[in-house]
């Protein structure tokens, strides 16, 4: 319950700070998936641009794009190719990679190259929303989760063997 209320606070705070809709560029070669993602995001009040592949996505390079949600595998060029091309010109645009089960190694490579997050397909809509909103969250809002994440990133990793948990 506490987590839900905190998320509601973050969404409310973000909507009062933002003066325009968050613009999401969805890059997906599958027409059905691309249109479904775009339709869902529009119902959640996002401004959505779509592209079938990395080359088409790069036509939006001079437009305002607040976050990119890109499939990993797309024909000749991949989401990683798009990530590298986009980052060369706009290094601060948040980037989310969508990956099918079994492509986790490639998603990890994308994270090392600067992707902010990756989500496994099939996409959980609430997880996608939370990810996008967290990535474009105004930096002025005091976020204890962000502080904890920053602390965790600087702490050395610790392995705890024999413990299995779920959330």
Short mmCIF file of C-alpha atoms in Angstrom, two decimals:
data_model
loop_
_atom_site.label_atom_id
_atom_site.label_comp_id
_atom_site.label_asym_id
_atom_site.label_seq_id
_atom_site.Cartn_x
_atom_site.Cartn_y
_atom_site.Cartn_z
CA UNK A 1 0.00 0.00 0.00
CA UNK A 2 2.82 2.38 0.87
CA UNK A 3 4.51 1.72 -2.50
CA UNK A 4 1.24 2.39 -4.36
CA UNK A 5 0.72 5.67 -2.53
CA UNK A 6 4.32 6.69 -3.22
CA UNK A 7 3.83 5.95 -6.94
CA UNK A 8 0.58 7.95 -6.92
CA UNK A 9 2.46 10.84 -5.30
CA UNK A 10 5.21 10.66 -7.92
CA UNK A 11 2.72 10.63 -10.81
CA UNK A 12 0.73 13.51 -9.31
CA UNK A 13 3.85 15.55 -8.63
CA UNK A 14 5.14 14.91 -12.12
CA UNK A 15 1.88 15.96 -13.76
CA UNK A 16 1.83 19.25 -11.86
CA UNK A 17 5.42 20.04 -12.86
CA UNK A 18 5.21 19.06 -16.52
CA UNK A 19 3.61 21.57 -18.85
CA UNK A 20 3.44 19.35 -21.91
CA UNK A 21 2.84 15.68 -22.57
CA UNK A 22 5.79 13.34 -22.34
CA UNK A 23 6.86 12.43 -25.87
CA UNK A 24 7.76 8.79 -26.39
CA UNK A 25 9.37 7.43 -29.53
CA UNK A 26 8.31 3.78 -30.00
CA UNK A 27 10.60 1.82 -32.34
CA UNK A 28 9.27 -1.62 -33.23
CA UNK A 29 9.38 -3.48 -36.54
CA UNK A 30 6.23 -5.48 -35.81
CA UNK A 31 3.26 -3.39 -36.92
CA UNK A 32 0.83 -4.99 -34.45
CA UNK A 33 3.16 -4.51 -31.49
CA UNK A 34 4.10 -0.95 -32.53
CA UNK A 35 0.49 0.11 -32.91
CA UNK A 36 -0.57 -1.57 -29.66
CA UNK A 37 2.22 0.17 -27.70
CA UNK A 38 1.40 3.52 -29.30
CA UNK A 39 -2.34 3.17 -28.64
CA UNK A 40 -1.74 2.17 -25.02
CA UNK A 41 0.66 5.07 -24.38
CA UNK A 42 -1.75 7.54 -25.99
CA UNK A 43 -4.55 6.37 -23.68
CA UNK A 44 -2.16 7.19 -20.81
CA UNK A 45 -1.80 10.77 -22.15
CA UNK A 46 1.65 10.41 -23.73
CA UNK A 47 2.52 12.08 -27.03
CA UNK A 48 3.72 9.17 -29.18
CA UNK A 49 5.92 9.02 -32.26
CA UNK A 50 6.46 5.68 -34.00
CA UNK A 51 9.12 4.20 -36.24
CA UNK A 52 9.49 0.79 -37.90
CA UNK A 53 13.28 0.63 -37.64
CA UNK A 54 16.34 2.55 -36.45
CA UNK A 55 16.73 4.47 -39.72
CA UNK A 56 13.16 5.74 -39.52
CA UNK A 57 13.64 6.56 -35.82
CA UNK A 58 16.65 8.73 -36.65
CA UNK A 59 14.37 11.01 -38.72
CA UNK A 60 13.11 12.30 -35.35
CA UNK A 61 16.58 13.23 -34.14
CA UNK A 62 15.81 16.98 -34.35
CA UNK A 63 12.41 16.64 -32.66
CA UNK A 64 11.79 16.74 -28.94
CA UNK A 65 11.86 13.15 -27.70
CA UNK A 66 11.63 12.60 -23.95
CA UNK A 67 12.16 8.83 -23.95
CA UNK A 68 12.79 6.09 -26.53
CA UNK A 69 11.24 2.63 -26.23
CA UNK A 70 12.89 0.35 -28.78
CA UNK A 71 12.74 -3.30 -29.71
CA UNK A 72 16.12 -5.01 -29.62
CA UNK A 73 15.89 -7.07 -32.84
CA UNK A 74 14.72 -5.29 -35.99
CA UNK A 75 15.96 -6.59 -39.32
CA UNK A 76 19.33 -5.28 -40.50
CA UNK A 77 19.78 -2.79 -37.65
CA UNK A 78 19.06 -3.37 -33.99
CA UNK A 79 17.95 -1.35 -31.03
CA UNK A 80 21.61 -1.28 -30.02
CA UNK A 81 22.49 0.39 -33.34
CA UNK A 82 19.79 2.98 -32.68
CA UNK A 83 21.01 3.47 -29.12
CA UNK A 84 24.55 4.19 -30.31
CA UNK A 85 23.45 6.54 -33.12
CA UNK A 86 21.01 8.46 -30.91
CA UNK A 87 23.44 8.70 -27.99
CA UNK A 88 26.10 10.18 -30.28
CA UNK A 89 23.82 13.20 -30.82
CA UNK A 90 21.58 13.22 -27.73
CA UNK A 91 23.39 11.50 -24.90
CA UNK A 92 20.79 12.31 -22.28
CA UNK A 93 17.60 10.92 -23.87
CA UNK A 94 16.35 8.03 -21.71
CA UNK A 95 16.35 4.74 -23.61
CA UNK A 96 14.42 1.52 -22.88
CA UNK A 97 15.14 -1.70 -24.75
CA UNK A 98 12.38 -4.27 -25.27
CA UNK A 99 13.66 -7.80 -25.48
CA UNK A 100 12.21 -11.25 -25.99
CA UNK A 101 12.90 -14.01 -23.52
CA UNK A 102 16.36 -15.44 -24.15
CA UNK A 103 17.92 -12.16 -25.30
CA UNK A 104 18.97 -11.02 -21.84
CA UNK A 105 22.67 -11.08 -22.81
CA UNK A 106 22.01 -8.57 -25.58
CA UNK A 107 19.96 -6.44 -23.21
CA UNK A 108 22.85 -6.39 -20.76
CA UNK A 109 25.11 -5.27 -23.62
CA UNK A 110 22.63 -2.47 -24.36
CA UNK A 111 22.73 -1.41 -20.71
CA UNK A 112 26.52 -1.25 -20.85
CA UNK A 113 26.22 0.98 -23.93
CA UNK A 114 23.93 3.39 -22.13
CA UNK A 115 20.37 2.06 -22.20
CA UNK A 116 18.55 3.07 -19.05
CA UNK A 117 16.44 -0.04 -18.72
CA UNK A 118 15.21 -3.13 -20.50
CA UNK A 119 11.87 -4.87 -20.34
CA UNK A 120 11.10 -8.44 -21.37
CA UNK A 121 8.31 -9.24 -23.79
CA UNK A 122 5.44 -9.63 -23.46
CA UNK A 123 5.41 -6.15 -21.98
CA UNK A 124 3.60 -5.59 -18.70
CA UNK A 125 1.77 -2.27 -19.29
CA UNK A 126 2.04 -1.07 -15.68
CA UNK A 127 5.77 -1.86 -15.65
CA UNK A 128 6.25 0.08 -18.90
CA UNK A 129 4.39 3.09 -17.48
CA UNK A 130 6.38 3.06 -14.26
CA UNK A 131 9.65 2.75 -16.19
CA UNK A 132 8.86 5.66 -18.53
CA UNK A 133 7.60 7.91 -15.75
CA UNK A 134 10.61 7.14 -13.56
CA UNK A 135 12.99 7.96 -16.43
CA UNK A 136 11.43 11.35 -17.17
CA UNK A 137 10.72 12.19 -13.53
CA UNK A 138 11.66 15.81 -12.86
CA UNK A 139 14.90 15.93 -10.91
CA UNK A 140 13.42 18.43 -8.45
CA UNK A 141 11.15 15.88 -6.77
CA UNK A 142 12.67 14.31 -3.68
CA UNK A 143 12.70 10.57 -4.43
CA UNK A 144 14.00 8.23 -1.72
CA UNK A 145 14.03 5.33 -4.22
CA UNK A 146 16.43 7.28 -6.44
CA UNK A 147 18.67 8.02 -3.46
CA UNK A 148 18.70 4.36 -2.50
CA UNK A 149 19.45 3.38 -6.09
CA UNK A 150 22.36 5.82 -6.19
CA UNK A 151 23.71 4.42 -2.93
CA UNK A 152 23.31 0.85 -4.17
CA UNK A 153 25.18 1.69 -7.38
CA UNK A 154 28.20 2.86 -5.40
CA UNK A 155 28.20 -0.05 -2.94
CA UNK A 156 30.14 -3.20 -3.87
CA UNK A 157 27.92 -6.10 -4.93
CA UNK A 158 27.43 -8.77 -2.29
CA UNK A 159 26.42 -12.34 -3.02
CA UNK A 160 24.11 -14.10 -0.62
CA UNK A 161 24.01 -17.78 -1.36
CA UNK A 162 21.15 -20.08 -0.52
CA UNK A 163 18.50 -17.37 -0.21
CA UNK A 164 15.54 -17.40 -2.55
CA UNK A 165 12.95 -14.69 -2.41
CA UNK A 166 10.05 -13.22 -4.28
CA UNK A 167 8.24 -9.94 -4.29
#
